[in-house]
Amino acid sequence: MFSPTLKTRLSSPLKIGNFEVNSRVLQSPLSGVTDLVFRRLVRRYASESMMYTEMVSATELHHLKQMPKIMEVDSNERPISIQLFDCRPDFLAEAAQKAVAEGADTIDINMGCPVNKITKKGGGSSLLRQPHIAEAIVREVVNAVDVPVTVKTRIGWDDEEITILDFAKRMQDAGAQMITVHARTRAQGYNGNARWEWIARVKEVLSIPVIANGDIFSVEAAVQCLEQTGADGVMCSRGTLGYPYLVGEIDHFLKTGEKLPPPTPIQCLECAKEHLQALWEYKGDRGIRQARKHMTWYAKGFVGAAELRGQLSLIETVQQGIDLIDRAIEQLVNE
Ligand SMILES: Cc1cc2nc3c(=O)[nH]c(=O)nc-3n(C[C@H](O)[C@H](O)[C@H](O)COP(=O)(O)O)c2cc1C
């Protein structure tokens, strides 16, 4: 399924500045999802892959006395990147120093978030329209820390402003050591296909690693994307919701050429239960509220899944969730 050229190209570690990662598959930052609990599950199947925290506001961090939970990393959790967002280079530099103290192996700056609340304040994808500020941010953060600084962005603001080639070059010149390109415009949100052809073009003009992001939902998609774009790695996002196996499946395939058998619905439900329990232990009631969406993402692909999703979306306690999942498992066992 994948060419000898691709195999050779990906057989060496991913070099992010002076930091080496022994995997070409990355778990993307996902707000409300990639907390410590979720990352532990992903890492079980992808021990060498790079993971990202949820994005952290540098302004909020500046005003906080304590380190927020979303920035917390396990002491043995490597490789790990802490993602920051903001438009103020000074706050971002300060936040980056705190992130390094927390254990970040790299600092990633979010220049792709499409959410109005963020773009109105000059952060996320609005930086695509303010490249001089984006450059100043990268320069100042690079000066503030001695770990590699990376950027995650989109191909442009909208179809009239696909500026990624110039923008990516500017980020590299400012000192970014890797760039991840979500191959959609800000106007696309998460709709339409990812336009991987733009990643191939970015790859042609940069010398730093380029990571392809957008629509990596399977091993096949990852291989196709790597073949088509020449990218140095792929980053998985929505494909991991309720499926913490994806990064590991792709990583295993790229390393061995062997496709792992997919987990059974029962294994997915056991994983959901573990996720729920861990979120409860880590975050208490807030964890239960957050767990509802995760639980509905896990419950799919079997008779009765839709009904179970409805019930799981309403759970108030960890025990309710466990009882529902146990009952579903029992039914599957007896089928
Ligand atoms: C629920 C959700 C939360 C996200 N949070 C972040 C985030 O914190 N930082 C970031 O850079 N991108 C974030 N993204 C964007 C993804 O990392 C990724 O770029 C996008 O989903 C495209 O990949 P996909 O088509 O494989 O999903 C988020 C996306 C989703 C769906």
XYZ file of C-alpha atoms and ligand atoms in Angstrom:
366
model
C 0.000 0.000 0.000
C 2.889 2.373 0.407
C 5.787 3.004 -1.884
C 9.411 2.107 -1.068
C 10.285 5.793 -1.498
C 7.828 6.783 1.214
C 9.120 4.047 3.499
C 12.700 5.283 3.129
C 11.656 8.906 3.516
C 9.914 8.195 6.812
C 12.352 5.703 8.301
C 14.395 8.340 10.145
C 13.172 10.254 13.210
C 11.238 13.485 12.778
C 13.660 16.291 13.560
C 12.069 19.373 15.097
C 15.074 21.654 15.487
C 17.329 19.786 17.884
C 14.504 17.584 19.173
C 13.944 14.155 17.667
C 10.659 12.268 17.629
C 10.622 8.608 16.717
C 7.235 8.746 15.035
C 5.755 10.500 12.009
C 2.229 10.573 13.419
C 1.094 13.277 15.809
C -1.971 13.653 18.001
C -3.349 17.139 17.371
C -4.293 19.666 20.010
C -8.068 19.456 20.523
C -9.704 21.897 22.882
C -11.935 20.109 25.390
C -10.450 16.744 24.401
C -6.661 16.315 24.596
C -6.296 16.589 28.338
C -3.929 14.419 30.305
C -6.504 11.636 30.554
C -7.099 11.416 26.808
C -3.399 11.657 25.986
C -2.664 8.715 28.294
C -5.102 6.586 26.283
C -3.614 7.653 22.951
C -0.097 7.052 24.210
C -0.916 3.507 25.246
C -1.025 2.638 21.523
C 1.428 5.278 20.266
C 4.142 5.490 22.879
C 6.591 7.395 20.671
C 4.214 9.889 19.061
C 4.094 13.582 19.802
C 0.991 14.784 21.664
C -0.331 18.290 22.161
C -2.185 19.854 25.053
C -5.375 21.787 24.475
C -4.637 25.374 23.480
C -3.796 27.648 26.395
C -4.464 31.407 26.395
C -1.266 33.334 27.107
C -3.264 36.319 28.377
C -5.182 34.175 30.845
C -1.992 32.541 31.940
C -0.441 35.947 32.552
C -3.219 36.791 35.011
C -3.460 33.395 36.698
C -1.589 32.635 39.889
C -1.765 28.868 39.460
C -0.941 26.682 36.499
C -4.263 25.756 34.781
C -5.149 22.065 34.576
C -5.144 22.137 30.757
C -1.412 22.840 30.878
C -0.610 19.985 33.205
C 1.580 17.215 31.796
C 2.680 13.915 33.311
C 6.331 13.867 34.296
C 6.911 10.779 32.115
C 4.808 12.067 29.247
C 7.172 12.570 26.340
C 7.243 13.809 23.641
C 4.786 16.546 24.516
C 4.084 19.975 23.097
C 2.143 22.685 24.907
C 0.049 24.767 22.535
C -0.443 28.460 23.227
C -2.617 31.070 21.598
C -2.720 34.852 21.775
C -1.707 37.878 19.765
C 0.693 39.438 22.248
C 4.297 38.411 21.682
C 5.294 39.367 25.244
C 2.539 37.307 26.872
C 3.303 34.401 24.567
C 6.996 34.537 25.435
C 6.158 34.523 29.140
C 3.673 31.667 28.669
C 6.239 29.691 26.692
C 8.683 29.908 29.588
C 6.026 28.597 31.952
C 5.234 25.814 29.489
C 8.868 24.763 29.347
C 9.008 24.746 33.152
C 5.965 22.461 33.065
C 7.862 20.017 30.842
C 7.051 20.968 27.237
C 9.468 19.526 24.677
C 8.285 22.053 22.099
C 6.049 25.114 22.113
C 3.346 25.233 19.485
C 1.599 28.457 18.576
C -1.966 28.284 17.387
C -2.454 30.363 14.241
C -5.385 28.380 12.874
C -8.285 28.497 15.312
C -11.375 29.785 13.430
C -13.539 30.544 16.497
C -14.809 34.152 16.539
C -14.104 34.651 20.226
C -10.414 34.018 19.519
C -10.019 35.679 16.116
C -11.767 38.885 17.262
C -9.022 39.328 19.828
C -6.352 38.849 17.169
C -5.442 35.227 17.944
C -5.776 31.924 16.058
C -6.362 32.129 12.312
C -6.643 35.932 12.326
C -2.834 35.934 12.500
C -2.883 34.745 8.886
C -4.050 38.285 8.102
C -1.432 39.871 10.351
C 1.755 38.110 9.259
C 3.999 40.790 10.749
C 2.472 40.122 14.201
C 2.798 36.367 13.639
C 6.475 36.890 12.802
C 7.025 39.013 15.899
C 5.378 36.311 18.007
C 7.613 33.552 16.659
C 10.738 35.680 17.053
C 9.956 36.652 20.621
C 8.999 33.136 21.710
C 12.110 31.675 20.052
C 14.211 34.170 22.007
C 12.464 33.317 25.267
C 12.916 29.518 25.333
C 15.497 26.969 24.368
C 13.084 24.341 23.072
C 11.873 24.341 19.439
C 8.974 26.624 18.577
C 6.422 25.404 16.037
C 3.333 26.839 14.353
C -0.015 25.266 13.490
C -2.074 27.123 10.934
C -4.482 26.907 7.992
C -3.986 27.517 4.263
C -5.546 30.986 4.402
C -8.428 33.128 5.549
C -10.775 32.278 2.668
C -10.606 31.311 -1.005
C -9.635 34.860 -1.966
C -6.812 34.869 0.553
C -4.905 31.599 0.376
C -1.686 32.996 1.746
C -0.038 29.916 3.194
C 3.025 29.864 0.909
C 4.154 33.334 1.906
C 2.996 32.891 5.505
C 4.783 29.570 6.056
C 8.004 30.993 4.629
C 7.756 33.957 6.962
C 7.243 31.667 9.970
C 10.309 29.655 8.987
C 12.386 32.806 8.537
C 11.226 34.072 11.946
C 12.578 30.906 13.570
C 9.778 28.328 13.582
C 11.225 24.810 13.520
C 8.158 23.010 12.171
C 4.827 23.953 10.697
C 1.584 22.012 10.745
C -0.841 22.912 8.012
C -4.543 22.210 8.409
C -5.416 22.204 4.718
C -8.594 24.248 4.984
C -9.235 27.968 4.993
C -10.615 29.718 8.035
C -13.864 30.271 6.102
C -14.208 26.521 5.563
C -14.248 25.826 9.281
C -14.274 22.054 9.333
C -16.350 21.704 6.157
C -15.449 20.435 2.726
C -12.407 18.356 1.958
C -8.963 19.205 3.250
C -6.974 20.528 0.281
C -3.815 18.482 0.610
C -2.456 19.902 -2.662
C -1.577 23.046 -0.706
C 0.492 21.033 1.731
C 2.538 19.691 -1.193
C 3.193 23.276 -2.263
C 4.208 24.352 1.238
C 6.563 21.399 1.411
C 8.221 22.599 -1.814
C 9.089 26.028 -0.413
C 10.164 25.164 3.153
C 13.218 23.460 4.582
C 11.745 22.837 8.068
C 9.427 19.819 8.586
C 5.873 20.206 7.334
C 3.103 18.220 9.017
C -0.087 17.509 7.112
C -3.386 17.927 8.930
C -6.998 17.586 7.827
C -9.081 14.491 7.057
C -6.627 11.918 8.390
C -9.278 9.432 9.477
C -7.583 6.123 8.648
C -4.296 4.398 7.905
C -5.174 4.577 4.197
C -5.807 8.329 4.337
C -2.527 8.892 6.178
C -0.527 6.974 3.572
C -2.330 8.676 0.690
C -1.712 12.077 2.223
C 1.980 11.381 2.843
C 2.398 10.103 -0.721
C 0.545 13.046 -2.260
C 2.061 15.842 -0.245
C 5.601 14.754 0.555
C 4.866 15.916 4.117
C 7.177 14.874 6.945
C 4.335 13.519 9.054
C 0.598 13.514 9.604
C -1.434 14.884 12.474
C -4.700 13.192 13.444
C -7.601 15.219 14.822
C -11.319 14.417 14.593
C -10.471 10.842 13.677
C -9.335 10.334 17.256
C -12.602 11.432 18.887
C -13.880 8.317 20.622
C -11.039 6.454 18.912
C -7.731 6.872 20.770
C -6.330 4.022 18.649
C -5.869 5.967 15.403
C -2.435 7.525 16.002
C -1.087 4.140 17.122
C -2.617 2.319 14.149
C -0.992 4.678 11.665
C 2.314 4.738 13.534
C 2.397 0.926 13.640
C 1.653 0.684 9.940
C 4.303 3.211 8.955
C 6.887 1.395 11.061
C 6.034 -2.205 10.168
C 3.836 -2.230 7.055
C 1.363 -4.245 9.089
C -2.252 -3.216 9.645
C -3.493 -3.813 13.151
C -6.962 -5.357 13.521
C -9.465 -2.691 14.568
C -10.768 -2.836 18.147
C -14.113 -4.571 18.602
C -17.162 -2.585 19.801
C -16.708 -4.250 23.193
C -13.088 -3.079 23.414
C -14.198 0.449 22.459
C -16.825 0.395 25.194
C -14.315 -0.880 27.767
C -12.071 2.003 26.735
C -15.003 4.439 27.087
C -15.579 3.196 30.614
C -11.947 3.653 31.524
C -11.981 7.149 30.002
C -15.093 8.074 31.995
C -13.695 6.768 35.262
C -10.386 8.576 34.732
C -12.073 11.882 33.841
C -14.132 11.617 37.000
C -11.057 10.959 39.124
C -9.123 13.808 37.468
C -11.802 16.511 37.237
C -14.755 15.453 39.406
C -18.224 16.614 38.280
C -16.755 18.775 35.524
C -15.128 15.597 34.222
C -18.527 13.891 34.032
C -19.977 16.764 32.036
C -17.015 16.616 29.640
C -17.230 12.830 29.485
C -20.751 12.904 27.999
C -19.504 13.907 24.544
C -16.618 11.436 24.663
C -18.994 8.627 25.602
C -21.269 9.354 22.642
C -18.252 9.288 20.312
C -17.271 5.825 21.532
C -20.733 4.309 21.185
C -20.995 3.498 17.509
C -20.955 0.618 15.065
C -23.340 -1.825 16.760
C -27.067 -2.419 17.079
C -28.471 -0.168 19.788
C -25.587 2.333 19.584
C -27.852 5.297 18.775
C -30.030 4.666 21.809
C -26.974 4.259 24.027
C -25.562 7.560 22.743
C -28.755 9.334 23.740
C -28.567 7.888 27.240
C -24.862 8.557 27.674
C -25.311 12.194 26.682
C -27.436 12.676 29.814
C -25.378 10.964 32.519
C -25.069 12.803 35.820
C -22.797 10.393 37.660
C -19.943 8.087 36.842
C -21.982 5.089 38.045
C -24.832 5.857 35.630
C -22.364 5.831 32.757
C -20.703 2.633 33.882
C -24.045 0.870 34.317
C -25.181 1.898 30.833
C -21.958 0.746 29.229
C -21.898 -2.517 31.191
C -25.423 -3.282 30.035
C -24.454 -2.577 26.407
C -21.398 -4.839 26.729
C -23.532 -7.613 28.212
C -25.924 -7.383 25.270
C -23.053 -7.541 22.793
C -21.567 -10.574 24.563
C -24.929 -12.382 24.418
C -25.587 -11.598 20.766
C -13.236 19.750 19.038
C -12.068 20.380 18.352
C -11.145 21.099 19.093
C -10.009 21.661 18.482
N -9.101 22.330 19.238
C -7.949 22.773 18.665
C -6.929 23.383 19.451
O -7.035 23.540 20.687
N -5.806 23.790 18.803
C -5.623 23.633 17.453
O -4.588 24.015 16.914
N -6.579 23.068 16.694
C -7.715 22.614 17.268
N -8.653 22.001 16.493
C -8.371 21.753 15.065
C -7.747 20.363 14.841
O -6.534 20.233 15.552
C -7.486 20.082 13.351
O -6.637 21.077 12.857
C -8.770 20.033 12.527
O -9.777 19.319 13.206
C -8.522 19.417 11.141
O -8.213 18.071 11.175
P -9.339 16.915 10.885
O -9.978 17.241 9.556
O -8.537 15.644 10.841
O -10.287 16.971 12.012
C -9.812 21.486 17.071
C -10.763 20.773 16.330
C -11.866 20.213 16.944
C -12.855 19.428 16.109
